[in-house]
């Protein structure tokens, strides 16, 4: 099976398979694939949920694979031989995706060792400070684990310290050279010398620079920080919260693991679609005997089945990859294709370019779910697969089909995928009202925060920050500030 997978161009780390029973597989799944993780009650709760689902016939885990080098894959020992071959092919697809997708590139490939190290540190703190004390603090940290910046590993959010110092020195010298003591404005555009006075009017630049200096003076007087809103709330707490050394270390552990798992949430549709594409390709061409075809078709169709209640990432992913391959094989892309408005001509369009396989490997390498859907979800695809958007009807109290229009379907799908469907929260001021209080802002995008979630999160945030915390959001179409001072909740107009 490995040889066949590599013959198609799949490139993956060494893959180690282990056969386990369902109890063991449920335990691994509850731990996120890492049985050496630190002890916490939520893993036990997830294990109990998985075991009950299996016992009642509601769900079944066939395999689990983790993003490490080498890759470890856990297979259910009770699987029939047909299922084992299917999941092995599926695993190789996942391993190829883990190794080659750009969004997984910054992840720690030795995370199994790192998780064991995290567990040893947590156990050490439990021995020193007691299980309940450590558990309560981990509970608070885990309630904030989504408040990270998943794009931070790929973008330099902060300037390099050496470059920043050199820039500050250069800026100081420029200011000394200016007659009015005002350096060249940041907003100046590049221009030829003879056009400079028109493109960069000196009075406008001077006014902008004076405003910037006034803002800097106000910021220094109020001692507010950070300079710009910061999305990585956990990093801000690590840098500025008054935490004990063991608390600081526990928060760092939660943040490290949150960043490790973040790409899996960003690429769920692509990852499952890629693995499903290759298990389908390998099994139908190489992996089946005549006696296994019916069993394979039954299990594969069950995995691909689309529920009316929710989107199936396996189905959407595999069908989009197939669609991309078919379009690039036939040349159904580019300006000429987009300009064609003859239905019959589009239906029969085939330039026989044969670029499909190369294209899907390129897509696998550089896209995540949001860019994947945004770029390759077409109106023809939505019509073919009968996709629709739904919404809650207040008058009937039911969820109903809201639209079959392509733009609305795509917009709703992208909205649900952006930031995993979770709210955007930013740190705005770590010294609010010059009292050392923490002020956050919710970037409102049409959906209000759940009030009970918001209150509980503020409680845990106050526990870590040690001073009152506030979050600006929108409630009933009005800008509102929710606050918690360690004893009481307050809701006021902004």
Coordinates of C-alpha atoms in Angstrom, one line a residue:
X1 CA 0.0 0.0 0.0
X2 CA 2.9 2.4 0.8
X3 CA 4.6 1.6 -2.5
X4 CA 1.3 2.3 -4.4
X5 CA 0.8 5.6 -2.5
X6 CA 4.3 6.8 -3.3
X7 CA 3.9 5.8 -7.0
X8 CA 1.2 8.4 -7.2
X9 CA 3.5 11.1 -5.9
X10 CA 2.5 11.2 -2.3
X11 CA 5.3 12.2 -0.1
X12 CA 5.1 11.4 3.6
X13 CA 7.1 10.7 6.7
X14 CA 7.7 7.2 7.9
X15 CA 4.4 5.9 9.1
X16 CA 4.0 3.6 12.1
X17 CA 0.8 1.7 12.4
X18 CA -0.5 0.3 15.7
X19 CA -3.5 -2.0 16.2
X20 CA -5.6 -1.1 19.2
X21 CA -9.0 -2.0 20.6
X22 CA -11.8 0.5 20.7
X23 CA -11.2 1.5 24.4
X24 CA -7.6 2.3 23.6
X25 CA -8.5 4.1 20.4
X26 CA -11.1 6.2 22.3
X27 CA -8.5 7.1 24.9
X28 CA -6.1 8.2 22.1
X29 CA -8.8 10.2 20.5
X30 CA -9.8 11.9 23.8
X31 CA -6.2 12.9 24.3
X32 CA -6.0 14.3 20.8
X33 CA -3.8 11.4 19.6
X34 CA -1.3 11.9 22.4
X35 CA -1.7 9.4 25.2
X36 CA 1.2 11.0 27.1
X37 CA -0.6 14.3 27.6
X38 CA -1.0 16.0 31.0
X39 CA -3.9 14.7 33.3
X40 CA -7.1 16.7 33.1
X41 CA -10.8 15.9 33.6
X42 CA -11.9 17.0 30.1
X43 CA -10.0 14.1 28.5
X44 CA -11.9 11.7 30.7
X45 CA -15.2 13.4 29.7
X46 CA -14.4 13.1 26.0
X47 CA -13.4 9.4 26.5
X48 CA -16.7 8.7 28.2
X49 CA -18.6 10.4 25.4
X50 CA -16.7 8.4 22.7
X51 CA -17.3 5.1 24.5
X52 CA -21.0 5.7 25.0
X53 CA -21.4 6.7 21.3
X54 CA -19.7 3.5 20.3
X55 CA -21.7 1.4 22.7
X56 CA -25.0 2.8 21.5
X57 CA -24.0 2.4 17.9
X58 CA -24.0 6.1 17.2
X59 CA -20.4 6.5 16.1
X60 CA -17.3 4.5 15.3
X61 CA -13.7 5.6 14.9
X62 CA -11.8 3.6 12.3
X63 CA -8.4 5.2 12.7
X64 CA -6.5 8.1 14.1
X65 CA -3.3 9.7 12.8
X66 CA -1.1 12.4 14.3
X67 CA 1.1 15.1 12.7
X68 CA 4.5 14.0 13.8
X69 CA 7.8 12.7 12.3
X70 CA 7.4 9.7 12.1
X71 CA 3.6 9.7 11.8
X72 CA 1.8 7.4 14.2
X73 CA -1.5 5.9 13.1
X74 CA -3.8 3.9 15.3
X75 CA -6.0 1.4 13.6
X76 CA -9.0 -0.3 15.2
X77 CA -8.2 -4.0 15.6
X78 CA -11.9 -5.0 15.0
X79 CA -11.9 -3.6 11.5
X80 CA -12.4 -6.0 8.7
X81 CA -9.5 -6.4 6.2
X82 CA -11.3 -4.3 3.6
X83 CA -11.6 -1.5 6.2
X84 CA -8.0 -1.8 7.3
X85 CA -6.8 -1.4 3.7
X86 CA -9.2 1.6 3.3
X87 CA -8.0 3.4 6.4
X88 CA -4.3 2.7 5.7
X89 CA -4.7 4.4 2.3
X90 CA -6.6 7.2 4.0
X91 CA -3.8 7.6 6.6
X92 CA -1.2 7.9 3.8
X93 CA -3.2 10.8 2.4
X94 CA -3.3 12.5 5.8
X95 CA 0.5 12.0 6.3
X96 CA 1.2 13.5 2.9
X97 CA -1.0 16.5 3.8
X98 CA 0.7 17.0 7.2
X99 CA 4.1 17.0 5.6
X100 CA 3.5 19.2 2.6
X101 CA 0.7 21.7 3.4
X102 CA 2.2 25.1 4.2
X103 CA -0.1 25.7 7.1
X104 CA 1.4 22.7 9.0
X105 CA 5.0 23.7 8.2
X106 CA 5.6 25.6 11.5
X107 CA 4.2 22.8 13.7
X108 CA 6.5 20.8 16.0
X109 CA 7.1 17.4 14.3
X110 CA 8.4 16.1 17.6
X111 CA 5.2 17.0 19.5
X112 CA 5.0 13.5 21.0
X113 CA 8.1 14.2 23.0
X114 CA 6.9 17.8 23.7
X115 CA 3.6 16.5 25.1
X116 CA 5.4 14.1 27.4
X117 CA 7.5 17.0 28.6
X118 CA 4.4 19.1 29.2
X119 CA 2.8 16.2 31.2
X120 CA 5.9 15.8 33.4
X121 CA 5.9 19.5 34.2
X122 CA 2.2 19.5 35.0
X123 CA 2.6 16.5 37.3
X124 CA 5.5 18.2 39.0
X125 CA 3.2 21.2 39.8
X126 CA 0.5 18.9 41.0
X127 CA 2.9 17.4 43.5
X128 CA 4.0 20.8 44.7
X129 CA 0.7 22.7 44.7
X130 CA -2.1 20.1 44.8
X131 CA -4.3 18.6 42.1
X132 CA -7.3 20.9 42.6
X133 CA -5.2 24.1 42.5
X134 CA -3.5 23.1 39.3
X135 CA -6.7 21.8 37.7
X136 CA -8.6 25.0 38.4
X137 CA -5.9 27.1 36.8
X138 CA -5.7 24.8 33.8
X139 CA -9.5 25.1 33.5
X140 CA -9.2 28.9 33.3
X141 CA -6.4 28.6 30.7
X142 CA -8.3 26.1 28.5
X143 CA -11.4 28.4 28.4
X144 CA -9.1 31.0 26.7
X145 CA -7.2 28.6 24.4
X146 CA -9.0 29.8 21.3
X147 CA -7.8 33.4 21.9
X148 CA -4.7 33.0 19.8
X149 CA -3.6 34.4 16.5
X150 CA -3.6 31.3 14.1
X151 CA -1.8 33.3 11.4
X152 CA 1.0 34.5 13.7
X153 CA 3.4 31.6 12.8
X154 CA 3.3 32.8 9.2
X155 CA 3.4 36.6 9.7
X156 CA 5.9 38.8 11.5
X157 CA 3.5 40.7 13.7
X158 CA 6.3 42.6 15.5
X159 CA 9.4 44.2 14.1
X160 CA 12.7 42.6 14.7
X161 CA 14.2 44.2 17.9
X162 CA 17.5 45.0 16.2
X163 CA 15.8 46.6 13.2
X164 CA 13.4 48.5 15.4
X165 CA 16.3 50.0 17.4
X166 CA 18.1 50.9 14.2
X167 CA 14.9 52.5 12.8
X168 CA 14.4 54.5 16.1
X169 CA 18.0 55.8 15.9
X170 CA 17.5 56.8 12.2
X171 CA 14.2 58.5 13.1
X172 CA 15.9 60.4 15.9
X173 CA 18.6 61.7 13.6
X174 CA 16.1 62.7 11.0
X175 CA 14.2 64.7 13.6
X176 CA 17.3 66.5 14.7
X177 CA 18.0 67.5 11.1
X178 CA 14.6 69.0 10.5
X179 CA 14.3 72.7 11.1
X180 CA 11.1 72.3 13.1
X181 CA 12.3 69.2 14.8
X182 CA 9.8 67.1 12.9
X183 CA 11.0 64.0 11.0
X184 CA 9.8 63.0 7.5
X185 CA 6.2 61.7 7.8
X186 CA 5.5 58.1 7.5
X187 CA 2.7 58.7 5.0
X188 CA 5.0 60.1 2.4
X189 CA 4.6 58.5 -1.1
X190 CA 7.4 57.8 -3.5
X191 CA 7.5 60.5 -6.2
X192 CA 9.8 62.0 -8.8
X193 CA 11.5 65.2 -7.5
X194 CA 9.6 67.5 -9.8
X195 CA 6.3 65.9 -8.7
X196 CA 7.1 65.6 -5.0
X197 CA 5.5 68.9 -3.9
X198 CA 2.2 67.9 -5.5
X199 CA 2.1 64.3 -4.4
X200 CA 3.4 65.0 -0.9
X201 CA 2.3 68.5 0.1
X202 CA 4.6 69.6 2.9
X203 CA 1.8 71.2 5.0
X204 CA -0.2 68.0 4.9
X205 CA 2.7 65.8 5.8
X206 CA 3.6 68.2 8.7
X207 CA 0.0 68.1 10.0
X208 CA -0.1 64.3 9.9
X209 CA 3.2 64.0 11.7
X210 CA 2.1 66.4 14.4
X211 CA -1.1 64.4 14.9
X212 CA 1.0 61.2 15.2
X213 CA 3.3 62.8 17.8
X214 CA 0.3 64.0 19.7
X215 CA -1.1 60.4 19.8
X216 CA 2.3 59.1 21.0
X217 CA 2.4 61.7 23.7
X218 CA -1.2 60.8 24.8
X219 CA -0.3 57.2 24.8
X220 CA 2.8 57.8 27.0
X221 CA 0.8 60.0 29.4
X222 CA -1.9 57.4 29.8
X223 CA 0.6 54.6 29.8
X224 CA -1.7 52.5 27.6
X225 CA -0.4 49.5 25.8
X226 CA -0.1 47.7 23.4
X227 CA 0.5 50.1 20.6
X228 CA -1.9 48.3 18.3
X229 CA -4.7 45.8 19.1
X230 CA -3.3 42.4 19.8
X231 CA -5.1 39.2 18.8
X232 CA -2.9 36.7 20.7
X233 CA -4.5 37.2 24.1
X234 CA -2.5 34.3 25.6
X235 CA 0.8 35.8 24.5
X236 CA -0.2 39.2 26.0
X237 CA -1.0 37.5 29.3
X238 CA 2.3 35.6 29.3
X239 CA 4.2 38.9 28.8
X240 CA 2.2 41.2 31.1
X241 CA 0.1 39.3 33.6
X242 CA 1.3 39.0 37.2
X243 CA 1.5 35.2 37.2
X244 CA 3.6 32.9 39.4
X245 CA 6.3 30.9 37.6
X246 CA 4.2 27.7 37.6
X247 CA 1.1 29.5 36.4
X248 CA 3.2 31.1 33.7
X249 CA 4.5 27.7 32.6
X250 CA 1.0 26.2 32.5
X251 CA -0.4 29.0 30.4
X252 CA 2.6 28.6 28.0
X253 CA 1.8 24.9 27.7
X254 CA -1.8 25.5 26.8
X255 CA -0.8 28.1 24.3
X256 CA 1.9 25.8 22.7
X257 CA -0.7 23.0 22.3
X258 CA -3.3 25.4 20.9
X259 CA -0.9 26.6 18.2
X260 CA 0.0 22.9 17.4
X261 CA -3.7 22.0 16.8
X262 CA -4.7 25.2 15.1
X263 CA -3.8 24.2 11.5
X264 CA -6.0 21.1 11.8
X265 CA -9.0 23.4 12.3
X266 CA -7.9 25.6 9.5
X267 CA -7.6 22.7 7.0
X268 CA -10.3 20.2 8.1
X269 CA -12.2 20.1 4.7
X270 CA -9.0 20.0 2.6
X271 CA -7.3 17.4 4.9
X272 CA -10.2 15.0 5.0
X273 CA -10.9 15.6 1.3
X274 CA -7.3 14.9 0.3
X275 CA -7.2 11.7 2.3
X276 CA -10.6 10.5 1.0
X277 CA -9.5 11.3 -2.6
X278 CA -6.5 9.1 -2.3
X279 CA -8.1 6.2 -0.4
X280 CA -10.8 6.2 -3.1
X281 CA -8.2 6.3 -5.9
X282 CA -5.9 3.6 -4.4
X283 CA -8.7 1.2 -3.3
X284 CA -10.7 1.3 -6.5
X285 CA -7.6 0.8 -8.7
X286 CA -5.4 -1.4 -6.6
X287 CA -6.8 -2.4 -3.2
X288 CA -9.9 -4.4 -3.8
X289 CA -10.7 -8.0 -4.6
X290 CA -14.1 -8.9 -6.2
X291 CA -15.4 -10.1 -2.9
X292 CA -14.6 -6.7 -1.2
X293 CA -16.2 -4.3 -3.5
X294 CA -19.6 -4.3 -1.9
X295 CA -18.2 -3.8 1.6
X296 CA -15.9 -1.0 0.4
X297 CA -18.7 0.8 -1.4
X298 CA -21.0 0.5 1.6
X299 CA -18.4 2.0 4.1
X300 CA -17.1 4.6 1.7
X301 CA -20.7 5.9 0.8
X302 CA -21.5 6.0 4.6
X303 CA -18.5 8.2 5.2
X304 CA -19.3 10.5 2.2
X305 CA -23.1 10.8 3.1
X306 CA -24.2 14.4 3.4
X307 CA -26.5 15.2 6.3
X308 CA -29.2 17.8 5.9
X309 CA -28.3 19.2 9.3
X310 CA -24.5 19.8 8.7
X311 CA -21.8 19.9 6.1
X312 CA -19.7 16.8 5.7
X313 CA -16.0 17.9 5.3
X314 CA -15.1 14.5 3.7
X315 CA -17.7 14.9 1.0
X316 CA -17.1 18.6 0.2
X317 CA -13.3 18.1 0.2
X318 CA -13.2 15.0 -2.1
X319 CA -15.7 16.4 -4.5
X320 CA -13.9 19.8 -4.8
X321 CA -10.6 18.0 -5.4
X322 CA -12.2 15.9 -8.1
X323 CA -13.8 19.0 -9.6
X324 CA -10.5 20.8 -9.7
X325 CA -8.7 17.9 -11.3
X326 CA -11.5 17.6 -13.9
X327 CA -11.5 21.3 -14.7
X328 CA -7.8 21.6 -15.1
X329 CA -7.7 18.4 -17.2
X330 CA -10.2 20.0 -19.6
X331 CA -8.9 23.5 -19.4
X332 CA -12.0 24.9 -17.7
X333 CA -10.3 27.9 -16.2
X334 CA -8.8 31.2 -17.2
X335 CA -10.1 34.3 -19.0
X336 CA -11.4 32.4 -22.1
X337 CA -13.5 30.0 -19.9
X338 CA -14.8 32.8 -17.7
X339 CA -15.8 34.8 -20.7
X340 CA -17.8 31.9 -22.3
X341 CA -21.5 32.3 -21.6
X342 CA -22.8 29.5 -24.0
X343 CA -24.2 26.7 -21.8
X344 CA -23.7 24.0 -24.4
X345 CA -20.1 25.1 -25.2
X346 CA -19.2 25.1 -21.5
X347 CA -20.7 21.7 -21.1
X348 CA -18.6 20.2 -23.9
X349 CA -15.5 22.3 -23.1
X350 CA -12.4 20.0 -23.2
X351 CA -8.9 21.4 -24.2
X352 CA -7.3 18.0 -23.1
X353 CA -4.6 19.9 -21.1
X354 CA -4.1 17.1 -18.6
X355 CA -3.0 19.5 -15.8
X356 CA -5.4 18.2 -13.1
X357 CA -3.0 16.1 -11.1
X358 CA -0.4 18.8 -10.9
X359 CA -3.0 21.3 -9.9
X360 CA -4.4 19.3 -7.0
X361 CA -0.9 18.8 -5.6
X362 CA -0.4 22.5 -5.9
X363 CA -3.7 23.2 -4.1
X364 CA -2.8 20.7 -1.4
X365 CA 0.5 22.5 -0.8
X366 CA -0.5 26.2 -0.4
X367 CA -4.3 26.5 0.5
X368 CA -6.3 26.3 3.7
X369 CA -10.1 25.8 3.9
X370 CA -11.0 29.4 3.6
X371 CA -8.9 30.1 0.5
X372 CA -9.7 26.7 -0.9
X373 CA -13.5 27.3 -0.8
X374 CA -13.1 31.0 -1.8
X375 CA -11.0 30.1 -4.9
X376 CA -12.5 26.8 -6.1
X377 CA -16.2 26.7 -5.1
X378 CA -18.1 27.5 -8.3
X379 CA -21.7 28.1 -9.1
X380 CA -21.7 24.9 -11.3
X381 CA -20.4 22.9 -8.3
X382 CA -23.1 24.2 -6.0
X383 CA -25.8 23.5 -8.5
X384 CA -24.4 20.0 -9.2
X385 CA -24.3 19.0 -5.5
X386 CA -27.5 20.9 -4.6
X387 CA -26.0 23.1 -1.9
X388 CA -28.1 25.6 -0.2
X389 CA -27.9 28.0 2.8
X390 CA -30.3 27.9 5.7
X391 CA -31.4 30.2 8.5
X392 CA -33.6 30.3 11.5
X393 CA -37.2 31.3 10.9
X394 CA -38.5 33.3 13.9
X395 CA -42.2 32.8 12.9
X396 CA -42.1 29.0 12.7
X397 CA -39.2 28.3 15.1
X398 CA -37.5 26.1 12.6
X399 CA -34.4 26.2 10.5
X400 CA -35.4 26.5 6.8
X401 CA -33.7 26.8 3.4
X402 CA -32.9 30.5 3.1
X403 CA -31.4 30.6 -0.4
X404 CA -30.1 28.6 -3.2
X405 CA -28.2 31.6 -4.6
X406 CA -24.5 30.8 -5.1
X407 CA -23.2 34.0 -3.6
X408 CA -25.2 33.5 -0.4
X409 CA -24.1 29.9 -0.1
X410 CA -20.5 30.8 -0.5
X411 CA -20.7 33.7 1.9
X412 CA -22.3 31.6 4.6
X413 CA -19.8 28.8 4.1
X414 CA -16.8 31.1 4.3
X415 CA -18.3 32.9 7.3
X416 CA -18.6 29.5 9.2
X417 CA -15.0 28.6 8.3
X418 CA -13.3 32.0 9.1
X419 CA -11.6 31.7 12.5
X420 CA -13.3 28.3 12.9
X421 CA -16.6 30.1 13.4
X422 CA -15.4 31.7 16.6
X423 CA -15.4 35.4 17.5
X424 CA -12.4 37.7 16.8
X425 CA -11.2 39.1 20.2
X426 CA -8.5 41.7 20.5
X427 CA -6.5 43.2 23.4
X428 CA -6.9 47.0 23.1
X429 CA -5.6 48.3 26.4
X430 CA -3.7 46.7 29.2
X431 CA -3.9 49.8 31.4
X432 CA -7.5 50.8 30.9
X433 CA -8.3 54.1 32.7
X434 CA -4.7 54.0 34.0
X435 CA -5.8 51.4 36.6
X436 CA -4.0 48.4 35.3
X437 CA -7.4 47.0 34.0
X438 CA -7.7 44.9 30.8
X439 CA -9.8 46.1 28.0
X440 CA -10.7 43.9 25.0
X441 CA -12.8 44.4 21.9
X442 CA -15.0 42.0 20.0
X443 CA -14.9 42.5 16.3
X444 CA -18.6 42.4 15.6
X445 CA -19.5 40.6 12.4
X446 CA -23.2 40.3 12.7
X447 CA -23.3 37.6 15.4
X448 CA -23.5 38.6 19.1
X449 CA -21.4 36.9 21.8
X450 CA -23.2 34.3 23.9
X451 CA -23.7 36.2 27.1
X452 CA -23.2 33.2 29.4
X453 CA -20.0 32.2 27.6
X454 CA -18.8 35.8 27.7
X455 CA -19.4 36.2 31.5
X456 CA -17.6 32.9 32.3
X457 CA -14.7 33.8 30.1
X458 CA -14.4 37.2 31.8
X459 CA -14.3 35.4 35.2
X460 CA -11.4 33.2 34.0
X461 CA -9.6 36.1 32.3
X462 CA -9.8 38.2 35.5
X463 CA -8.3 35.2 37.4
X464 CA -5.3 35.3 35.2
X465 CA -4.9 39.1 34.8
X466 CA -5.5 39.8 38.5
X467 CA -7.4 43.1 37.8
X468 CA -10.9 44.0 36.5
X469 CA -11.5 43.0 32.8
X470 CA -13.8 44.6 30.2
X471 CA -14.9 43.6 26.7
X472 CA -16.5 45.9 24.2
X473 CA -19.1 44.2 22.0
X474 CA -22.5 44.7 20.5
X475 CA -25.7 43.7 22.3
X476 CA -29.1 44.3 20.8
X477 CA -27.5 46.5 18.1
X478 CA -25.8 48.8 20.6
X479 CA -22.2 49.0 21.5
X480 CA -21.9 47.7 25.0
X481 CA -19.1 47.0 27.5
X482 CA -19.3 43.8 29.7
X483 CA -17.1 44.0 32.8
X484 CA -16.1 41.8 35.7
X485 CA -14.1 43.1 38.7
X486 CA -13.6 39.8 40.6
X487 CA -16.9 39.9 42.4
X488 CA -19.6 41.5 40.2
X489 CA -20.6 41.6 36.5
X490 CA -21.6 44.9 35.0
X491 CA -23.1 45.8 31.6
X492 CA -23.0 49.4 30.4
X493 CA -23.2 51.4 27.2
X494 CA -19.9 52.1 25.6

